[in-house]
Tab-separated table of C-alpha atoms and ligand atoms in Angstrom:
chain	number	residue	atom	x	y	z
D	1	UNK	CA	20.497	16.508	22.840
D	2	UNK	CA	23.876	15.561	21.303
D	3	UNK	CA	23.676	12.558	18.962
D	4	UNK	CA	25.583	9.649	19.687
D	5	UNK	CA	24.796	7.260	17.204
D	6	UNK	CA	22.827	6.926	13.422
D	7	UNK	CA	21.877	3.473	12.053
D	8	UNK	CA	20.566	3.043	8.190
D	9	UNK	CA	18.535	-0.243	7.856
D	10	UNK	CA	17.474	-1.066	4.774
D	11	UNK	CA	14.459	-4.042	4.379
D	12	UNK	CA	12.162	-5.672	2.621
D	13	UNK	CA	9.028	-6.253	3.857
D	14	UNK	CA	6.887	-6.655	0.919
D	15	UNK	CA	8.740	-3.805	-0.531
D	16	UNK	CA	12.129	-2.412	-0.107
D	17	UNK	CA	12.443	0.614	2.574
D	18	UNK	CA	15.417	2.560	3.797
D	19	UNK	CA	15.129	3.756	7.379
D	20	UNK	CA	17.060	5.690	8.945
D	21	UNK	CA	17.414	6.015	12.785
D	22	UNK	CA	19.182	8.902	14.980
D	23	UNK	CA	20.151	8.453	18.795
D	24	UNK	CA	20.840	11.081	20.952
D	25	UNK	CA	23.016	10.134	23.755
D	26	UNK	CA	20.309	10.187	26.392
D	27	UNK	CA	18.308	7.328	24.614
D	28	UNK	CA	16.295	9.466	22.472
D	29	UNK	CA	15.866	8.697	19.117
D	30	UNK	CA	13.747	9.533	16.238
D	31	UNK	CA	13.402	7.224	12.671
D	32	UNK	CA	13.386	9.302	8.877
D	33	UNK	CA	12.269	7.597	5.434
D	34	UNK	CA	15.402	7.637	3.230
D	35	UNK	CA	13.367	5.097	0.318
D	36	UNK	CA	14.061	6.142	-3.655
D	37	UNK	CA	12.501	2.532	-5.281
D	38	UNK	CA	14.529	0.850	-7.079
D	39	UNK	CA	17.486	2.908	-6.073
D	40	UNK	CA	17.753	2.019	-2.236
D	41	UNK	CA	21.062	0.896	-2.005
D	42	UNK	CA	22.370	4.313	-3.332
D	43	UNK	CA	21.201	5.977	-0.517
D	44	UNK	CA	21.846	3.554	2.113
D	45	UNK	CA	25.408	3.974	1.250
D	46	UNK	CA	25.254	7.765	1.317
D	47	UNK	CA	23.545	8.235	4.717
D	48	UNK	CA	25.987	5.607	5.810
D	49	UNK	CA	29.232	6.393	4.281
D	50	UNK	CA	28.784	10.534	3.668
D	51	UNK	CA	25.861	11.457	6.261
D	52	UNK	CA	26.311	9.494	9.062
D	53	UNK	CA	29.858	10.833	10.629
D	54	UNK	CA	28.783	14.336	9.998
D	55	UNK	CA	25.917	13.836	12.598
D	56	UNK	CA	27.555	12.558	15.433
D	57	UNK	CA	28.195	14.957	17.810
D	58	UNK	CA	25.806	17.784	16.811
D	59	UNK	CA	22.288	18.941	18.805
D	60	UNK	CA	19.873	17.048	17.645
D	61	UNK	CA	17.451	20.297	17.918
D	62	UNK	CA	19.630	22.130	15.430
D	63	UNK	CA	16.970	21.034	12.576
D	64	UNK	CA	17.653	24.510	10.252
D	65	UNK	CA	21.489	24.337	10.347
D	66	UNK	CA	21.299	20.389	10.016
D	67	UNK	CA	19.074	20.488	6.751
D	68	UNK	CA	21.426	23.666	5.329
D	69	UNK	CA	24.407	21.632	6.373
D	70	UNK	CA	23.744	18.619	4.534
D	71	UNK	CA	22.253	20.641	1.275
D	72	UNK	CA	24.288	24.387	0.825
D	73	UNK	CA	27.439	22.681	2.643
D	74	UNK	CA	28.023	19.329	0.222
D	75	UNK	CA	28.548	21.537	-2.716
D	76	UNK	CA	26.578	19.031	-5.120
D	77	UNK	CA	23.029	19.871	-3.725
D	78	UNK	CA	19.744	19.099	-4.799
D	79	UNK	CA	19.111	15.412	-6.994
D	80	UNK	CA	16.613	12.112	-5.658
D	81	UNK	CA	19.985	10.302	-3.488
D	82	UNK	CA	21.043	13.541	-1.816
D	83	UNK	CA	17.500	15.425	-1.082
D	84	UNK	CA	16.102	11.670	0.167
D	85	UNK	CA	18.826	11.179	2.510
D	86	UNK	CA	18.686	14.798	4.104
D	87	UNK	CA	14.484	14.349	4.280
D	88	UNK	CA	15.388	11.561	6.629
D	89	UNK	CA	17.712	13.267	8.712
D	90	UNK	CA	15.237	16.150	9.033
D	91	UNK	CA	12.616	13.770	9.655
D	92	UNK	CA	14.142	11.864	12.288
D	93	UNK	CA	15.125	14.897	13.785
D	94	UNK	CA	11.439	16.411	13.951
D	95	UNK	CA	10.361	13.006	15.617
D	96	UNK	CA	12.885	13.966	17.887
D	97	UNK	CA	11.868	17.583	18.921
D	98	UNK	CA	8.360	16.237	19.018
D	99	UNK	CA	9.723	13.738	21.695
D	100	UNK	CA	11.465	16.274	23.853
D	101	UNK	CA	9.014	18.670	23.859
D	102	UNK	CA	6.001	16.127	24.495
D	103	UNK	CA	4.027	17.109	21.605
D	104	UNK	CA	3.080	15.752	18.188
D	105	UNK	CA	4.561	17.292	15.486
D	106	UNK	CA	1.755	19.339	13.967
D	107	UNK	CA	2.062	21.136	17.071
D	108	UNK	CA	5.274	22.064	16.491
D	109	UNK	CA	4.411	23.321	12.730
D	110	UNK	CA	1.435	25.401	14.627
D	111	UNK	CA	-1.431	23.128	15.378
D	112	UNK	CA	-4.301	21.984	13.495
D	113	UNK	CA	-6.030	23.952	10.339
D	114	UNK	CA	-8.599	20.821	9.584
D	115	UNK	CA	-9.975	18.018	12.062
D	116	UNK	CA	-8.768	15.078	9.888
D	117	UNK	CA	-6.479	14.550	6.487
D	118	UNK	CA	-9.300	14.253	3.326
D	119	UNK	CA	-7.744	11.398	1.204
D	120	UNK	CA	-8.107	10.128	-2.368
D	121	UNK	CA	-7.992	6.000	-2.732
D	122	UNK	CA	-7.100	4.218	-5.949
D	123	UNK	CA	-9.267	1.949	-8.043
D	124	UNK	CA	-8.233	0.740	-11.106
D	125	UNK	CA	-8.605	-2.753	-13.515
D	126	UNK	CA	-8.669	-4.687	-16.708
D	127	UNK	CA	-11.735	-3.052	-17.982
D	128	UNK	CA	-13.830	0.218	-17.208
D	129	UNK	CA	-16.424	-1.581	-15.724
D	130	UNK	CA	-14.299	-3.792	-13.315
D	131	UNK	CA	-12.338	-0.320	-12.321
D	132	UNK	CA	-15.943	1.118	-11.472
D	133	UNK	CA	-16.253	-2.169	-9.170
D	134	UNK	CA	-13.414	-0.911	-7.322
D	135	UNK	CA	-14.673	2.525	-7.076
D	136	UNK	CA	-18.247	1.345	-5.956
D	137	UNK	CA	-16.124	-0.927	-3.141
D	138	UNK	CA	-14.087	2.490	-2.190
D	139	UNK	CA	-16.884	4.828	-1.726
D	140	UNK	CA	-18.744	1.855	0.273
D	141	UNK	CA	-16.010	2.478	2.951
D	142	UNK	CA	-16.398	6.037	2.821
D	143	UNK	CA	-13.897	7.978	0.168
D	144	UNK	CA	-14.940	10.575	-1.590
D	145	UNK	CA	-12.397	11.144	-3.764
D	146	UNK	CA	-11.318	8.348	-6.028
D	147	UNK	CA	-8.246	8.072	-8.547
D	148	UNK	CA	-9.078	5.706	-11.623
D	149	UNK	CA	-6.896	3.988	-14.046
D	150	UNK	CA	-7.418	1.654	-15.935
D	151	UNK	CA	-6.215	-0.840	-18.558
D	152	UNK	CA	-5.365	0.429	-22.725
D	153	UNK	CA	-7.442	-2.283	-24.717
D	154	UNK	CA	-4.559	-3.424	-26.938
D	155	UNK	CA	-1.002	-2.459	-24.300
D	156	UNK	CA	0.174	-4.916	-22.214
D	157	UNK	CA	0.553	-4.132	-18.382
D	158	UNK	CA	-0.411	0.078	-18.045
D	159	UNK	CA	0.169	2.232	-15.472
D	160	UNK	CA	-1.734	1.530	-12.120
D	161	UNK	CA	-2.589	-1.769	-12.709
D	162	UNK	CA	-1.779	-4.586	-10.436
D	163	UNK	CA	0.711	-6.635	-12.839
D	164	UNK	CA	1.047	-10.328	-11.929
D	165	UNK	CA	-1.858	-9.153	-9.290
D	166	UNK	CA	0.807	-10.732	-6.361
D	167	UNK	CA	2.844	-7.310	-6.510
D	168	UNK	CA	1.575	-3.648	-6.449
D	169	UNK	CA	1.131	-2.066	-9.497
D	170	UNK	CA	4.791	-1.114	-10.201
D	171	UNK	CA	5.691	-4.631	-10.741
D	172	UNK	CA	8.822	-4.225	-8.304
D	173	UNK	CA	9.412	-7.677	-8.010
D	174	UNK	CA	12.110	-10.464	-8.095
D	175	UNK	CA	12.722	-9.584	-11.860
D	176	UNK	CA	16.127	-9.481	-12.255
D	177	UNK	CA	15.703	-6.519	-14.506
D	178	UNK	CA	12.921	-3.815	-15.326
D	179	UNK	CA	10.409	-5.158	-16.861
D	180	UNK	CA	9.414	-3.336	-20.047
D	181	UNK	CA	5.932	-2.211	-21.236
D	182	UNK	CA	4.245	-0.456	-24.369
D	183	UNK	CA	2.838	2.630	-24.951
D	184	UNK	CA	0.528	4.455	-27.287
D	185	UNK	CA	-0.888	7.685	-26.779
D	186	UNK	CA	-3.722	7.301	-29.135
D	187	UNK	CA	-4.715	4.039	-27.794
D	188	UNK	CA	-4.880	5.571	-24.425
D	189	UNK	CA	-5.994	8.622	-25.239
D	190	UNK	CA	-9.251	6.710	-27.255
D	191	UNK	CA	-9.895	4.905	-24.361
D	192	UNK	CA	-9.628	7.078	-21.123
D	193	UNK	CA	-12.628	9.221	-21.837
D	194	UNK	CA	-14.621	6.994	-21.355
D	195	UNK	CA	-13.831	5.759	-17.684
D	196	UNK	CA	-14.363	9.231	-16.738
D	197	UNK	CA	-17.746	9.349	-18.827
D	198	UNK	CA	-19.032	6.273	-17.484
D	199	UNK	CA	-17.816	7.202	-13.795
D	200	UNK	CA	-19.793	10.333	-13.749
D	201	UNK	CA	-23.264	7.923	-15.277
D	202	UNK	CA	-22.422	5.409	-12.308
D	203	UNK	CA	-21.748	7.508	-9.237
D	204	UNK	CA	-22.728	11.105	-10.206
D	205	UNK	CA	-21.396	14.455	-9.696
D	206	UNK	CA	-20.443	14.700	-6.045
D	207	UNK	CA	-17.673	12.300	-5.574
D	208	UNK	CA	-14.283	14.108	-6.864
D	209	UNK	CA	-12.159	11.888	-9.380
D	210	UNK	CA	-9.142	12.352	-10.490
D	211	UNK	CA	-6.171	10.636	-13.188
D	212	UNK	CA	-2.851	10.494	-13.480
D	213	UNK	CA	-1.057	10.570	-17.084
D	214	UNK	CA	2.465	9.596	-15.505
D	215	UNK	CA	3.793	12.015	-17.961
D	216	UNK	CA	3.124	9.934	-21.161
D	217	UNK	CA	1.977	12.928	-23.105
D	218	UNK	CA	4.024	15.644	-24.742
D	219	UNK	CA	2.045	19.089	-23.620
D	220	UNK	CA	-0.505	19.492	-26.637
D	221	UNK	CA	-1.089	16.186	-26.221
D	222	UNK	CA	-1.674	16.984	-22.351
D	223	UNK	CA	-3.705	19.903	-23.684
D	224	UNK	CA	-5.848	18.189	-25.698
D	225	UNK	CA	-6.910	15.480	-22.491
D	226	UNK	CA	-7.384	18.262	-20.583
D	227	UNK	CA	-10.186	19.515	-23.005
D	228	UNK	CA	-11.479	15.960	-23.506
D	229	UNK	CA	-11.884	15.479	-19.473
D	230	UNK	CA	-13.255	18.574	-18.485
D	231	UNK	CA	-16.913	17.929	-18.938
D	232	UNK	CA	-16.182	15.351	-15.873
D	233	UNK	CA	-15.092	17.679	-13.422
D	234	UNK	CA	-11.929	16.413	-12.308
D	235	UNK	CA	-9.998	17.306	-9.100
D	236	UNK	CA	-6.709	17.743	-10.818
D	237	UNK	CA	-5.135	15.863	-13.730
D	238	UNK	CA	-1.686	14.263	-12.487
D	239	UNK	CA	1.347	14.638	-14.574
D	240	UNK	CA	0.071	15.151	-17.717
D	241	UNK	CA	3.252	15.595	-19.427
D	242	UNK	CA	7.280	15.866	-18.143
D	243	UNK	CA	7.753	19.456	-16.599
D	244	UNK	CA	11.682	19.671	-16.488
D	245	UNK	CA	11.016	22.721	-18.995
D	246	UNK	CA	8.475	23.966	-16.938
D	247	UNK	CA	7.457	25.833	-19.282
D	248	UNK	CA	5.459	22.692	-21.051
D	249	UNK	CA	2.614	23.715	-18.262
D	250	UNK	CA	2.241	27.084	-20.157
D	251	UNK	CA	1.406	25.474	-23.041
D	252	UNK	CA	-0.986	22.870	-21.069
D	253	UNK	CA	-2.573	26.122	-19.061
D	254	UNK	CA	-3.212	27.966	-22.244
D	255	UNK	CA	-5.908	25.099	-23.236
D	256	UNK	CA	-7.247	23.910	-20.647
D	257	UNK	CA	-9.229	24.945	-17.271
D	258	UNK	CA	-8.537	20.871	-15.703
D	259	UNK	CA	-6.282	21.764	-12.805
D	260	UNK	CA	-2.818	20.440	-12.688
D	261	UNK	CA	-0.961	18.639	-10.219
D	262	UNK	CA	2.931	17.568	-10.549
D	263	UNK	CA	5.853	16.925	-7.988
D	264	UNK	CA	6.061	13.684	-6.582
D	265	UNK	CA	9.353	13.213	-8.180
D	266	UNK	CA	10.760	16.552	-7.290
D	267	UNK	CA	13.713	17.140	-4.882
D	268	UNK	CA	13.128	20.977	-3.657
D	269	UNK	CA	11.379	24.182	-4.551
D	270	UNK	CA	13.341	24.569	-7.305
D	271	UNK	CA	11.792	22.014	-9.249
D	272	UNK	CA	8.577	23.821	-9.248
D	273	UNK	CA	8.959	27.200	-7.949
D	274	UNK	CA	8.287	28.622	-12.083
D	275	UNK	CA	5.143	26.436	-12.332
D	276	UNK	CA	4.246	27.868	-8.979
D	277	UNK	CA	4.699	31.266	-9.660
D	278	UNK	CA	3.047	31.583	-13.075
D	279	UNK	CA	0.047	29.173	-11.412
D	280	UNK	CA	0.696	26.554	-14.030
D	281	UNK	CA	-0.456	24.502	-11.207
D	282	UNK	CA	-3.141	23.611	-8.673
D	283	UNK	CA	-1.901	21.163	-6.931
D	284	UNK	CA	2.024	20.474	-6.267
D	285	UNK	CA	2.528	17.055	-5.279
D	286	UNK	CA	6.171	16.684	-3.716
D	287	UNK	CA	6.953	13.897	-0.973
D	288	UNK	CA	8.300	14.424	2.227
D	289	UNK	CA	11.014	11.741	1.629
D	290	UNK	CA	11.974	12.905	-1.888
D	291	UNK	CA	11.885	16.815	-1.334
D	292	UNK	CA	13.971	17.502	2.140
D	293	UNK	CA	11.642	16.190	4.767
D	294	UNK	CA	8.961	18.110	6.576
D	295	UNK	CA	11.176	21.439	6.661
D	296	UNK	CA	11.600	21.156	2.469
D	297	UNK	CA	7.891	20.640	2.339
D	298	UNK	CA	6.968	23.487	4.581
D	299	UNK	CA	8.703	25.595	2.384
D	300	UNK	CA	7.145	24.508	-0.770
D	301	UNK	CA	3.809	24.890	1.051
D	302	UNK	CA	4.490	27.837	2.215
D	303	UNK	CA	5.730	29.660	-1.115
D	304	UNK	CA	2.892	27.904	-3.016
D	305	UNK	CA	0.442	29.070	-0.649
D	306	UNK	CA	1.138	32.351	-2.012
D	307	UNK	CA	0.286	31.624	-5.536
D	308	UNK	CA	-3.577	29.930	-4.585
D	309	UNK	CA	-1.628	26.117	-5.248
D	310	UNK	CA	-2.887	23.604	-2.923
D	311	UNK	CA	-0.855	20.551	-1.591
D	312	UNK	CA	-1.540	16.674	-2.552
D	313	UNK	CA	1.613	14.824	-1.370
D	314	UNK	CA	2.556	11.757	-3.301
D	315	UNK	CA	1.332	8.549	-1.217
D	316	UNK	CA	2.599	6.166	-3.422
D	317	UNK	CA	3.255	2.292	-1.475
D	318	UNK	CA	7.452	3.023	-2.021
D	319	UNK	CA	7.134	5.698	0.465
D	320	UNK	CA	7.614	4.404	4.252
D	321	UNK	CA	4.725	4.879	7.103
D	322	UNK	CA	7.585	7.046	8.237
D	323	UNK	CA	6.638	9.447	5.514
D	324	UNK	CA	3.147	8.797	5.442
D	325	UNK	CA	3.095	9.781	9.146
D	326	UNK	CA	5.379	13.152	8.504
D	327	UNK	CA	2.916	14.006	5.230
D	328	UNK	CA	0.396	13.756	7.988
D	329	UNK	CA	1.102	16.289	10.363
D	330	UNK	CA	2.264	18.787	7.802
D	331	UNK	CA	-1.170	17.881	5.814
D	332	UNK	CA	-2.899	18.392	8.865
D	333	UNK	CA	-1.503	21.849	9.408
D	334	UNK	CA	-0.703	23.581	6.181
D	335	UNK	CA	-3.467	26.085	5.782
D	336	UNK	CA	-3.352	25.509	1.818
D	337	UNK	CA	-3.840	21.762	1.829
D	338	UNK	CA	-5.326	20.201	-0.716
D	339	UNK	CA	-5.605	15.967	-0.387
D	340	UNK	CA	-3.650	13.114	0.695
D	341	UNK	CA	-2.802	10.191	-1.639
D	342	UNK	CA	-3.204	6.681	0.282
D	343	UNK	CA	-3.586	3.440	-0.724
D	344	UNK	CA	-3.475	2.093	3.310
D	345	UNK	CA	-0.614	2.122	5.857
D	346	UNK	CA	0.821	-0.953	4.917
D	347	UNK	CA	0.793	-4.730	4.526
D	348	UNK	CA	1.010	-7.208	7.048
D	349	UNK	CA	4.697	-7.952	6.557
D	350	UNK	CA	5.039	-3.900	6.578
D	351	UNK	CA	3.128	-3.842	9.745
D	352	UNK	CA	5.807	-6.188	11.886
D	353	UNK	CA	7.904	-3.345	11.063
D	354	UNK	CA	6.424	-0.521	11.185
D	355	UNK	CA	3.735	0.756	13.381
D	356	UNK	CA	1.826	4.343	13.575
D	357	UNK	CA	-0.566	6.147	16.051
D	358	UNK	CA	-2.937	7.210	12.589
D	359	UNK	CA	-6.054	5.725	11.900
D	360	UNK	CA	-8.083	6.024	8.953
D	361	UNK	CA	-12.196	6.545	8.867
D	362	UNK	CA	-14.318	7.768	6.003
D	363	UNK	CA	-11.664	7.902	3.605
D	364	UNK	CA	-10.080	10.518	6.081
D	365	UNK	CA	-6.587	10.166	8.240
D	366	UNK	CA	-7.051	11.307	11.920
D	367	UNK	CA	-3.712	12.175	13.492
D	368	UNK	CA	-2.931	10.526	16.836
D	369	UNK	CA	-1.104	12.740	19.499
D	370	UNK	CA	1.637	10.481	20.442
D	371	UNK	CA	4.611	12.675	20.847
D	372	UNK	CA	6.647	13.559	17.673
D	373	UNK	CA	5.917	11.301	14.984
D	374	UNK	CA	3.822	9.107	15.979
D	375	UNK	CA	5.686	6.476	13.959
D	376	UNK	CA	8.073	3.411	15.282
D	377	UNK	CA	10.282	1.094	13.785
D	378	UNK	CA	10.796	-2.601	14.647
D	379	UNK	CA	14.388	-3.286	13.990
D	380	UNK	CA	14.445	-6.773	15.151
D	381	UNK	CA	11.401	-7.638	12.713
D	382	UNK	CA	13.219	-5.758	9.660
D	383	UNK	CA	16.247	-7.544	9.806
D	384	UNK	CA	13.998	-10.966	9.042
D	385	UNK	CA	13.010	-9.043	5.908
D	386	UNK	CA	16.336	-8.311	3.839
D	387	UNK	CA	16.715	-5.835	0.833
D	388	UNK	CA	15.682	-7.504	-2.536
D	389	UNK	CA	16.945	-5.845	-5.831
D	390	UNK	CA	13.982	-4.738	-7.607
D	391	UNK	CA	13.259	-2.519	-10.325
D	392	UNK	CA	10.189	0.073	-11.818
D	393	UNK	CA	9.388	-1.022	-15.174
D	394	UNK	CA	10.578	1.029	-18.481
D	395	UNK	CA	8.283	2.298	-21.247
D	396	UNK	CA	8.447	1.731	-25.336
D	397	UNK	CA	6.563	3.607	-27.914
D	398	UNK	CA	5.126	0.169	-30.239
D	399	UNK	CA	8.471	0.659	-32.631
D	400	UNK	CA	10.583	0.148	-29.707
D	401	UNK	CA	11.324	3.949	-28.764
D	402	UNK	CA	11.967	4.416	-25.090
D	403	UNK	CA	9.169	6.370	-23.622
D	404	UNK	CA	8.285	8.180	-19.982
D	405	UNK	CA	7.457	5.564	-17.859
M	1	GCO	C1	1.556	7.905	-7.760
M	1	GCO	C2	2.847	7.573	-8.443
M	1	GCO	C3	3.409	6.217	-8.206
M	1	GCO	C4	4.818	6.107	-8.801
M	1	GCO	C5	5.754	5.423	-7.875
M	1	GCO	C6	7.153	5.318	-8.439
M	1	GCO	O1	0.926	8.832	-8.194
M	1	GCO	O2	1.235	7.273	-6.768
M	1	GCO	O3	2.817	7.937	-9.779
M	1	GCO	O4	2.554	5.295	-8.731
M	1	GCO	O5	4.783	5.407	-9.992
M	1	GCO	O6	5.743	6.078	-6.667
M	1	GCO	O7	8.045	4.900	-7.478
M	2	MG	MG1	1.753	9.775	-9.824
């Protein structure tokens, strides 16, 4: 299986993707997700210019040595450009394997440890009661676990909320630069009680709800949520403050029994493996396409396994169906899953370029058994979509300080 040729294609079909695609010389070929938003072009040109010549030539089944290759051999390993661009090589190359050996890929990992992928949807809005509207609509079609954000009477534009309701709630857009919106943590923090209190009145105990902070919150501050939420039962609280000391989730732990979850901006198991270890965590949420494919996320679930941490991969609407469909089959088999983001497959300009054997019933992914992914790429119908420049939005404190976004 000797590859013969590598193509990077980045598009724009609603949002931008790069996708990367590896031939072997028999025809084969197998696509990766290679997408860091609002950094696409960095990548494109790093597969293309740095990646790309290395591959040809090599057996495509030579997954292990191909991953160490491209991170111990460059020297400067780890960071977003580099671990995105070796998570599609590895990715492509698992669709590849899959291929040859006629299975789907969670065979490959070692079959099946749940029937279907338990997913949590997204509602959010303007007010607490129109975010509960969403919910009710959500757990109509079946989800049981809901994510709800919602708006900070008194900011402009927050977190998870549709902006100019035409583009998805990071406001990537035809801006020509990031848009910029306020924060302030005691606004928020005097407001976001309350969804969860009036959640819990509307739709009871059973259905599992969940938040996520987007790191706005230094860790006392996380703390101190954590306290105020736990009456309501959350799943896991979602990056309650930065962790690049991870050490802030001692501080968060000592406080608080919400569970944790962080990771979908992480690159390997380095990132985490001290939140891990002490169980800081419950949940670690890295992305195929930002943390080495499926072979860096086996070994994050693998190691976290250890330590009673679940998995909850980011499922964010920057990340391809390519990833969504290799999240799949490693959700499907790690035995220490925890839940799937989703907010669907795709739109309908996505789906002329994309298209994926999953379906999705009861707020739960079932896994189709197409061989290898289980994922295909349209090239024809991406190039009538061309890369857009777009940017994710920047935060300021309300005197103008530049805050976590
Ligand atoms: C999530 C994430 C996203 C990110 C986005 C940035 O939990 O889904 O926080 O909303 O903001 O993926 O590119
Ligand atoms: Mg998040």
């Amino acid at each position: 299986m000797i590859i013969s040729d590598v193509k990077v294609i980045t598009c724009c079909p609603g949002r931008n993707f790069v996708t990367l695609k590896i031939i072997t010389e028999d025809g084969t070929y197998g696509i990766g997700d290679a997408t860091v938003n609002g950094r696409e072009l960095a990548v494109d040109s790093y597969l293309r210019e740095h990646v790309a010549p290395c591959l040809i030539g090599r057996n495509a089944h030579d997954i292990e040595d191909i991953w160490q290759y491209l991170y111990r051999g460059v020297y400067w390993r780890r960071g977003p450009i580099t671990m995105a661009a070796v998570a599609a090589v590895d990715m492509a190359l698992w669709d590849i394997k899959g291929k040859v050996a006629g299975l789907p890929v969670y065979q490959l990992l070692g079959g099946k440890s749940r029937q279907a992928v338990t997913t949590y949807a997204h509602a959010s809005g303007d007010t607490i009661d129109s975010t509960l509207d969403v919910m009710g609509d959500l757990v109509s079609q079946g989800f049981k676990a809901i994510r709800l954000q919602t708006s900070v009477p008194g900011l402009e534009g927050s977190y998870g909320l549709l902006g100019d309701k035409k583009d998805y709630f990071e406001l990537q857009s035809s801006r020509s630069l990031p848009p910029e919106q306020p924060w302030s943590t005691t606004k928020y923090l005097n407001n976001v009680v309350g969804l969860f209190r009036e959640a819990r009145a509307r739709f009871g105990d059973e259905i599992e709800l969940l938040h996520d902070v987007h790191s706005r919150l230094t860790p006392i501050e996380a703390a101190r949520l954590g306290k105020m939420l736990e009456p309501y039962n959350l799943l896991f609280l979602e990056d309650a403050a930065i962790a690049e000391n991870q050490e802030n989730y001692k501080v968060i732990r000592q406080h608080t029994t919400i569970p944790l979850a962080i990771g979908e901006t992480y690159n390997t198991i380095w990132d985490c493996k001290d939140l891990i270890q002490n169980q800081w965590i419950d949940y670690i949420r890295t992305a195929a396409t930002h943390a080495g494919g499926i072979t860096g996320l086996r070994r994050i679930t693998d190691f976290a396994a250890i330590y009673n941490v679940r998995t909850a991969p980011h499922g964010a609407p920057d990340l391809s169906p390519i990833c969504f469909a290799a999240q799949a089959h490693v959700d499907i088999w790690a035995p220490n899953f925890g839940i799937q983001e989703f907010v669907g497959f795709g739109t309908s300009d996505s789906d002329k370029v994309f298209s994926y054997d999953h379906s999705v019933k009861d707020g739960m992914i079932h896994v189709g058994d197409a061989h290898g992914l289980g994922v295909d790429f349209n090239e024809a119908a991406a190039a009538e979509f061309p890369y857009k420049r777009s940017y994710l939005p920047v935060s300021r404190l309300e005197d103008g300080t530049l805050w976590h976004w």
